[in-house]
mmCIF file of C-alpha atoms in Angstrom:
data_model
loop_
_atom_site.group_PDB
_atom_site.id
_atom_site.type_symbol
_atom_site.label_atom_id
_atom_site.label_comp_id
_atom_site.label_asym_id
_atom_site.label_seq_id
_atom_site.Cartn_x
_atom_site.Cartn_y
_atom_site.Cartn_z
ATOM 1 C CA MET A 1 105.481 43.240 -36.651
ATOM 2 C CA SER A 2 105.993 39.514 -37.035
ATOM 3 C CA TYR A 3 107.465 37.795 -34.860
ATOM 4 C CA ARG A 4 110.742 35.214 -35.117
ATOM 5 C CA PRO A 5 111.350 32.199 -34.001
ATOM 6 C CA PRO A 6 114.682 31.937 -31.485
ATOM 7 C CA PRO A 7 116.940 30.700 -33.486
ATOM 8 C CA PRO A 8 117.718 26.648 -34.054
ATOM 9 C CA ASP A 9 119.880 24.567 -31.935
ATOM 10 C CA LEU A 10 122.433 23.742 -34.275
ATOM 11 C CA ARG A 11 124.470 21.863 -32.521
ATOM 12 C CA ASN A 12 121.722 19.044 -32.146
ATOM 13 C CA ILE A 13 120.747 19.709 -35.359
ATOM 14 C CA ALA A 14 124.372 18.414 -36.297
ATOM 15 C CA THR A 15 124.050 15.426 -33.680
ATOM 16 C CA ALA A 16 120.648 14.334 -35.833
ATOM 17 C CA LEU A 17 122.066 14.312 -38.928
ATOM 18 C CA LYS A 18 124.996 12.508 -37.602
ATOM 19 C CA ALA A 19 122.975 9.749 -36.529
ATOM 20 C CA GLU A 20 120.160 9.668 -39.136
ATOM 21 C CA ARG A 21 123.682 9.396 -41.464
ATOM 22 C CA THR A 22 124.113 6.253 -39.897
ATOM 23 C CA ALA A 23 120.838 4.554 -39.932
ATOM 24 C CA MET A 24 121.133 5.212 -43.755
ATOM 25 C CA VAL A 25 124.117 3.619 -44.120
ATOM 26 C CA ASP A 26 123.155 0.974 -42.261
ATOM 27 C CA PHE A 27 119.953 0.597 -44.233
ATOM 28 C CA ILE A 28 121.596 0.327 -47.157
ATOM 29 C CA ARG A 29 125.306 -1.517 -46.969
ATOM 30 C CA SER A 30 121.695 -4.099 -46.164
ATOM 31 C CA LEU A 31 119.809 -4.205 -49.155
ATOM 32 C CA GLY A 32 119.965 -7.197 -51.970
ATOM 33 C CA ASP A 33 120.683 -6.094 -55.087
ATOM 34 C CA GLU A 34 116.525 -6.625 -55.990
ATOM 35 C CA GLU A 35 115.809 -4.393 -53.215
ATOM 36 C CA TRP A 36 117.829 -1.745 -54.395
ATOM 37 C CA SER A 37 116.343 -2.075 -58.117
ATOM 38 C CA ALA A 38 113.231 -1.999 -55.952
ATOM 39 C CA PRO A 39 110.514 0.699 -56.469
ATOM 40 C CA SER A 40 109.932 3.261 -53.448
ATOM 41 C CA ALA A 41 107.281 4.659 -52.312
ATOM 42 C CA ALA A 42 108.259 8.551 -54.192
ATOM 43 C CA ASP A 43 106.874 8.516 -57.125
ATOM 44 C CA GLY A 44 108.846 7.291 -59.942
ATOM 45 C CA TRP A 45 112.149 7.060 -57.436
ATOM 46 C CA ARG A 46 113.014 3.124 -57.343
ATOM 47 C CA ILE A 47 115.084 2.629 -53.401
ATOM 48 C CA ALA A 48 118.652 3.286 -55.329
ATOM 49 C CA ASP A 49 116.932 6.880 -56.239
ATOM 50 C CA VAL A 50 116.044 8.395 -53.221
ATOM 51 C CA VAL A 51 119.691 8.065 -52.441
ATOM 52 C CA GLY A 52 121.173 9.581 -55.171
ATOM 53 C CA HIS A 53 118.576 12.689 -54.652
ATOM 54 C CA ILE A 54 120.240 12.583 -50.772
ATOM 55 C CA GLY A 55 123.510 12.041 -52.352
ATOM 56 C CA ALA A 56 122.517 14.771 -54.476
ATOM 57 C CA THR A 57 121.013 17.254 -51.583
ATOM 58 C CA ALA A 58 124.282 16.539 -49.140
ATOM 59 C CA ARG A 59 126.934 17.347 -52.177
ATOM 60 C CA SER A 60 124.710 20.614 -53.238
ATOM 61 C CA PHE A 61 125.202 22.680 -50.127
ATOM 62 C CA TYR A 62 129.339 22.491 -50.896
ATOM 63 C CA THR A 63 130.159 23.015 -53.629
ATOM 64 C CA PRO A 64 130.016 26.198 -55.812
ATOM 65 C CA SER A 65 127.244 24.523 -58.956
ATOM 66 C CA GLY A 66 124.837 23.107 -56.046
ATOM 67 C CA LEU A 67 124.828 26.019 -54.215
ATOM 68 C CA ARG A 68 123.850 28.047 -57.018
ATOM 69 C CA SER A 69 121.131 25.189 -58.258
ATOM 70 C CA VAL A 70 119.283 26.413 -54.562
ATOM 71 C CA GLY A 71 117.750 29.241 -56.002
ATOM 72 C CA ALA A 72 116.396 27.532 -58.995
ATOM 73 C CA PRO A 73 112.480 29.006 -59.049
ATOM 74 C CA SER A 74 110.585 24.739 -59.194
ATOM 75 C CA LEU A 75 112.445 22.038 -56.625
ATOM 76 C CA GLU A 76 110.640 19.396 -58.499
ATOM 77 C CA ALA A 77 112.816 20.380 -60.887
ATOM 78 C CA LEU A 78 115.713 20.608 -58.591
ATOM 79 C CA ASN A 79 115.044 17.292 -57.189
ATOM 80 C CA GLU A 80 114.340 15.839 -60.398
ATOM 81 C CA ASN A 81 117.294 16.745 -62.485
ATOM 82 C CA PRO A 82 120.170 14.783 -60.159
ATOM 83 C CA VAL A 83 118.401 11.486 -60.492
ATOM 84 C CA GLU A 84 117.718 11.366 -63.784
ATOM 85 C CA ALA A 85 121.409 12.431 -64.166
ATOM 86 C CA ARG A 86 122.396 9.441 -61.630
ATOM 87 C CA ARG A 87 119.817 6.591 -62.536
ATOM 88 C CA THR A 88 122.929 5.081 -65.009
ATOM 89 C CA TRP A 89 125.195 4.787 -62.369
ATOM 90 C CA PRO A 90 126.362 1.993 -60.884
ATOM 91 C CA ARG A 91 125.332 0.750 -57.068
ATOM 92 C CA ALA A 92 128.521 1.881 -56.116
ATOM 93 C CA ARG A 93 128.737 4.815 -57.914
ATOM 94 C CA VAL A 94 125.225 5.800 -55.419
ATOM 95 C CA VAL A 95 126.372 4.709 -52.257
ATOM 96 C CA ALA A 96 130.595 6.216 -52.663
ATOM 97 C CA GLU A 97 129.022 9.131 -53.314
ATOM 98 C CA TYR A 98 125.665 9.255 -50.266
ATOM 99 C CA GLU A 99 128.430 8.181 -48.054
ATOM 100 C CA ARG A 100 131.048 10.785 -48.753
ATOM 101 C CA ALA A 101 128.641 13.793 -49.516
ATOM 102 C CA SER A 102 126.759 13.527 -46.583
ATOM 103 C CA ARG A 103 129.530 13.090 -44.415
ATOM 104 C CA ARG A 104 130.923 16.373 -46.172
ATOM 105 C CA ALA A 105 127.973 17.218 -45.068
ATOM 106 C CA ILE A 106 127.617 17.358 -41.240
ATOM 107 C CA THR A 107 131.944 18.493 -41.781
ATOM 108 C CA LEU A 108 130.008 21.642 -42.476
ATOM 109 C CA LEU A 109 127.453 22.106 -40.792
ATOM 110 C CA ASN A 110 129.594 22.308 -38.045
ATOM 111 C CA LEU A 111 132.222 24.503 -39.260
ATOM 112 C CA VAL A 112 128.786 26.501 -39.868
ATOM 113 C CA ARG A 113 127.558 26.189 -36.881
ATOM 114 C CA ARG A 114 130.205 28.276 -35.555
ATOM 115 C CA THR A 115 130.170 30.876 -37.301
ATOM 116 C CA PRO A 116 128.283 33.951 -37.981
ATOM 117 C CA ALA A 117 127.846 32.611 -41.943
ATOM 118 C CA ARG A 118 125.090 30.534 -39.830
ATOM 119 C CA ARG A 119 122.487 33.150 -39.387
ATOM 120 C CA LEU A 120 123.225 33.936 -43.208
ATOM 121 C CA ARG A 121 119.424 33.723 -44.764
ATOM 122 C CA LEU A 122 119.274 32.225 -48.310
ATOM 123 C CA SER A 123 116.335 31.184 -50.718
ATOM 124 C CA LEU A 124 115.355 27.274 -50.906
ATOM 125 C CA ALA A 125 113.431 27.216 -54.652
ATOM 126 C CA GLU A 126 110.339 28.206 -53.709
ATOM 127 C CA LEU A 127 109.901 27.479 -50.508
ATOM 128 C CA GLY A 128 112.048 30.674 -48.921
ATOM 129 C CA ARG A 129 114.585 32.063 -47.509
ATOM 130 C CA PHE A 130 116.315 30.147 -44.505
ATOM 131 C CA PRO A 131 119.419 30.624 -42.227
ATOM 132 C CA LEU A 132 122.421 29.083 -43.525
ATOM 133 C CA GLY A 133 122.827 26.588 -40.361
ATOM 134 C CA LEU A 134 119.172 25.349 -40.904
ATOM 135 C CA MET A 135 119.141 24.864 -44.788
ATOM 136 C CA ILE A 136 121.692 22.437 -44.223
ATOM 137 C CA GLY A 137 121.019 20.746 -41.108
ATOM 138 C CA GLY A 138 117.404 20.939 -41.447
ATOM 139 C CA ALA A 139 116.753 20.058 -44.983
ATOM 140 C CA LEU A 140 118.861 16.245 -44.843
ATOM 141 C CA VAL A 141 117.688 15.633 -41.670
ATOM 142 C CA PHE A 142 114.440 15.398 -42.768
ATOM 143 C CA ASP A 143 114.911 13.735 -46.125
ATOM 144 C CA HIS A 144 116.868 11.200 -44.162
ATOM 145 C CA HIS A 145 113.723 10.595 -41.631
ATOM 146 C CA THR A 146 111.288 10.975 -44.453
ATOM 147 C CA HIS A 147 112.298 9.110 -47.242
ATOM 148 C CA LEU A 148 113.388 6.681 -45.448
ATOM 149 C CA ARG A 149 110.488 5.604 -43.140
ATOM 150 C CA VAL A 150 108.161 6.710 -45.492
ATOM 151 C CA ASP A 151 108.924 6.091 -48.325
ATOM 152 C CA MET A 152 112.147 3.321 -48.508
ATOM 153 C CA ALA A 153 111.524 0.840 -45.638
ATOM 154 C CA PRO A 154 107.778 0.285 -45.652
ATOM 155 C CA ALA A 155 107.924 0.046 -49.649
ATOM 156 C CA LEU A 156 110.627 -3.330 -49.007
ATOM 157 C CA GLY A 157 108.028 -4.418 -46.871
ATOM 158 C CA ARG A 158 110.436 -3.348 -43.952
ATOM 159 C CA THR A 159 110.572 -1.866 -40.201
ATOM 160 C CA ALA A 160 111.673 1.527 -40.041
ATOM 161 C CA PRO A 161 114.811 2.523 -37.990
ATOM 162 C CA ALA A 162 114.106 3.770 -33.998
ATOM 163 C CA THR A 163 114.231 7.907 -33.697
ATOM 164 C CA ASP A 164 114.417 9.862 -30.708
ATOM 165 C CA ALA A 165 113.780 12.903 -29.356
ATOM 166 C CA ASP A 166 116.433 15.296 -31.157
ATOM 167 C CA ARG A 167 115.793 14.297 -34.064
ATOM 168 C CA MET A 168 112.153 14.446 -34.553
ATOM 169 C CA GLY A 169 112.675 17.769 -32.951
ATOM 170 C CA ALA A 170 115.214 18.722 -36.106
ATOM 171 C CA VAL A 171 112.878 17.412 -38.084
ATOM 172 C CA LEU A 172 110.281 19.851 -36.781
ATOM 173 C CA THR A 173 112.139 22.419 -36.567
ATOM 174 C CA TRP A 174 112.762 21.840 -40.550
ATOM 175 C CA MET A 175 108.976 21.443 -40.884
ATOM 176 C CA LEU A 176 107.165 24.036 -39.645
ATOM 177 C CA ALA A 177 110.512 26.773 -40.785
ATOM 178 C CA VAL A 178 108.872 25.651 -44.643
ATOM 179 C CA LEU A 179 105.182 25.919 -43.294
ATOM 180 C CA ASN A 180 105.653 29.410 -41.969
ATOM 181 C CA ASN A 181 107.193 30.365 -45.309
ATOM 182 C CA GLN A 182 104.324 28.821 -47.176
ATOM 183 C CA VAL A 183 101.935 30.187 -45.152
ATOM 184 C CA ALA A 184 102.767 33.384 -44.986
ATOM 185 C CA GLN A 185 103.464 33.776 -49.152
ATOM 186 C CA ALA A 186 99.960 32.143 -49.620
ATOM 187 C CA PRO A 187 97.483 32.564 -46.337
ATOM 188 C CA VAL A 188 94.933 30.554 -45.467
ATOM 189 C CA PRO A 189 91.334 32.456 -45.869
ATOM 190 C CA GLY A 190 90.073 33.033 -41.625
ATOM 191 C CA LEU A 191 93.558 32.472 -40.555
ATOM 192 C CA ASP A 192 93.701 36.085 -38.416
ATOM 193 C CA ALA A 193 91.341 34.212 -36.072
ATOM 194 C CA ARG A 194 94.182 31.822 -34.854
ATOM 195 C CA LEU A 195 95.069 28.627 -34.718
ATOM 196 C CA CYS A 196 96.834 25.943 -32.068
ATOM 197 C CA LEU A 197 98.525 22.664 -33.302
ATOM 198 C CA THR A 198 100.692 20.558 -30.988
ATOM 199 C CA LEU A 199 102.507 17.691 -32.761
ATOM 200 C CA THR A 200 102.418 15.393 -28.784
ATOM 201 C CA GLY A 201 105.427 13.075 -28.132
ATOM 202 C CA PRO A 202 109.693 12.700 -29.135
ATOM 203 C CA GLY A 203 110.709 15.841 -30.437
ATOM 204 C CA GLY A 204 107.363 17.779 -30.525
ATOM 205 C CA GLY A 205 105.959 21.103 -29.129
ATOM 206 C CA THR A 206 103.434 23.867 -29.560
ATOM 207 C CA TRP A 207 103.248 26.354 -32.425
ATOM 208 C CA TRP A 208 100.196 29.355 -32.327
ATOM 209 C CA ILE A 209 99.799 29.760 -35.905
ATOM 210 C CA ASP A 210 98.530 33.554 -37.351
ATOM 211 C CA GLU A 211 97.707 34.725 -40.987
ATOM 212 C CA ARG A 212 101.275 35.701 -41.228
ATOM 213 C CA GLY A 213 102.457 32.151 -40.586
ATOM 214 C CA ALA A 214 104.553 33.419 -37.584
ATOM 215 C CA PHE A 215 104.903 29.837 -35.023
ATOM 216 C CA ALA A 216 104.359 31.850 -31.996
ATOM 217 C CA PRO A 217 104.172 30.616 -28.075
ATOM 218 C CA PRO A 218 100.973 29.618 -27.873
ATOM 219 C CA VAL A 219 99.459 33.055 -25.761
ATOM 220 C CA GLY A 220 95.741 34.511 -25.773
ATOM 221 C CA PRO A 221 92.024 33.316 -27.892
ATOM 222 C CA VAL A 222 92.781 30.515 -30.496
ATOM 223 C CA ALA A 223 89.682 30.126 -33.105
ATOM 224 C CA ALA A 224 90.527 26.241 -33.199
ATOM 225 C CA GLN A 225 93.490 23.237 -31.344
ATOM 226 C CA ILE A 226 95.085 20.418 -33.659
ATOM 227 C CA THR A 227 96.151 18.254 -32.066
ATOM 228 C CA ALA A 228 98.541 15.213 -33.546
ATOM 229 C CA PRO A 229 101.462 13.150 -32.873
ATOM 230 C CA ALA A 230 105.076 13.898 -33.499
ATOM 231 C CA LEU A 231 105.409 10.910 -35.820
ATOM 232 C CA THR A 232 103.227 11.064 -38.083
ATOM 233 C CA PHE A 233 103.390 14.438 -39.085
ATOM 234 C CA PRO A 234 106.019 13.611 -41.474
ATOM 235 C CA ASP A 235 103.399 11.525 -43.275
ATOM 236 C CA TRP A 236 100.886 13.791 -44.003
ATOM 237 C CA GLY A 237 102.636 16.667 -43.045
ATOM 238 C CA THR A 238 104.271 16.005 -46.709
ATOM 239 C CA GLN A 239 100.649 14.508 -47.907
ATOM 240 C CA ARG A 240 102.152 11.149 -48.189
ATOM 241 C CA SER A 241 98.845 10.319 -46.478
ATOM 242 C CA GLY A 242 95.198 12.315 -45.737
ATOM 243 C CA TRP A 243 95.543 13.794 -42.704
ATOM 244 C CA ARG A 244 92.368 12.955 -41.792
ATOM 245 C CA ASP A 245 93.115 9.192 -42.151
ATOM 246 C CA SER A 246 95.771 9.542 -39.076
ATOM 247 C CA ASP A 247 95.659 10.506 -35.901
ATOM 248 C CA VAL A 248 94.977 14.230 -36.031
ATOM 249 C CA THR A 249 91.846 15.988 -33.614
ATOM 250 C CA ILE A 250 90.052 19.644 -33.934
ATOM 251 C CA THR A 251 88.073 21.190 -30.809
ATOM 252 C CA GLY A 252 86.606 24.262 -32.113
ATOM 253 C CA ASP A 253 85.924 25.849 -35.376
ATOM 254 C CA ASP A 254 86.478 22.864 -37.026
ATOM 255 C CA GLU A 255 85.865 24.357 -40.835
ATOM 256 C CA LEU A 256 89.060 26.994 -40.605
ATOM 257 C CA ALA A 257 91.100 23.842 -38.936
ATOM 258 C CA SER A 258 90.539 22.020 -41.732
ATOM 259 C CA ARG A 259 90.904 24.498 -44.343
ATOM 260 C CA PHE A 260 93.882 24.928 -42.956
ATOM 261 C CA LEU A 261 94.762 21.689 -42.463
ATOM 262 C CA ASP A 262 94.091 20.879 -46.598
ATOM 263 C CA ARG A 263 96.877 23.183 -47.597
ATOM 264 C CA VAL A 264 99.566 22.445 -45.485
ATOM 265 C CA ASN A 265 101.926 20.129 -47.762
ATOM 266 C CA VAL A 266 105.635 20.783 -46.311
ATOM 267 C CA ILE A 267 107.302 19.339 -49.684
#
């Protein structure tokens, strides 16, 4: 039987989302008009487009049309269509929607986490099925963290805001849930030999990976050990950078571990 991880700590994830929203609001309000319109590191998106994307994503979790859209077959279309619709909006409207939608999403998450609905599993495009509480909180913390610290601040030559163990823990919980589904849907040849992934530093941990996509406690023999700083995983784990150019180390079956790492792309 496939191992199922324990329920995510939605209280910590809600706290993390609130902290990430504060960091994003402070960042947005500090931008000059030229920075607002400047290209981000997200391909084809300006800084304004990234903010519009996060606002639209937050809004999708509490509107009927948005909830229907999460079942779309393509995450690319799910992300790109709302961005395109907002490209002609003035800055004030984009910011107002982001601030309102992200605040309401936090309220919704705090309501959902106190009810059995938190365990309701819903599909999110091709990423698979997730518990509702994790889908709302995990996806939004991941979006805030990755876009702000990888796509926005570096593109403007700014120092990325600090993070902490709770926020990184929420980011990794979501990323590993997505990776779990991806591995299960398209197993890596030879993964029945098992790998061990250790992410060190704030929010980090150790996961045992097999061909079922199960992230079980690391017990028993493994073919290879993969180790990397948790803070770098949102970058190379989304293929924004290459894992070979990052601080990733492998001991054991290098070929199997490399084959697995080449497939890691948490979108």
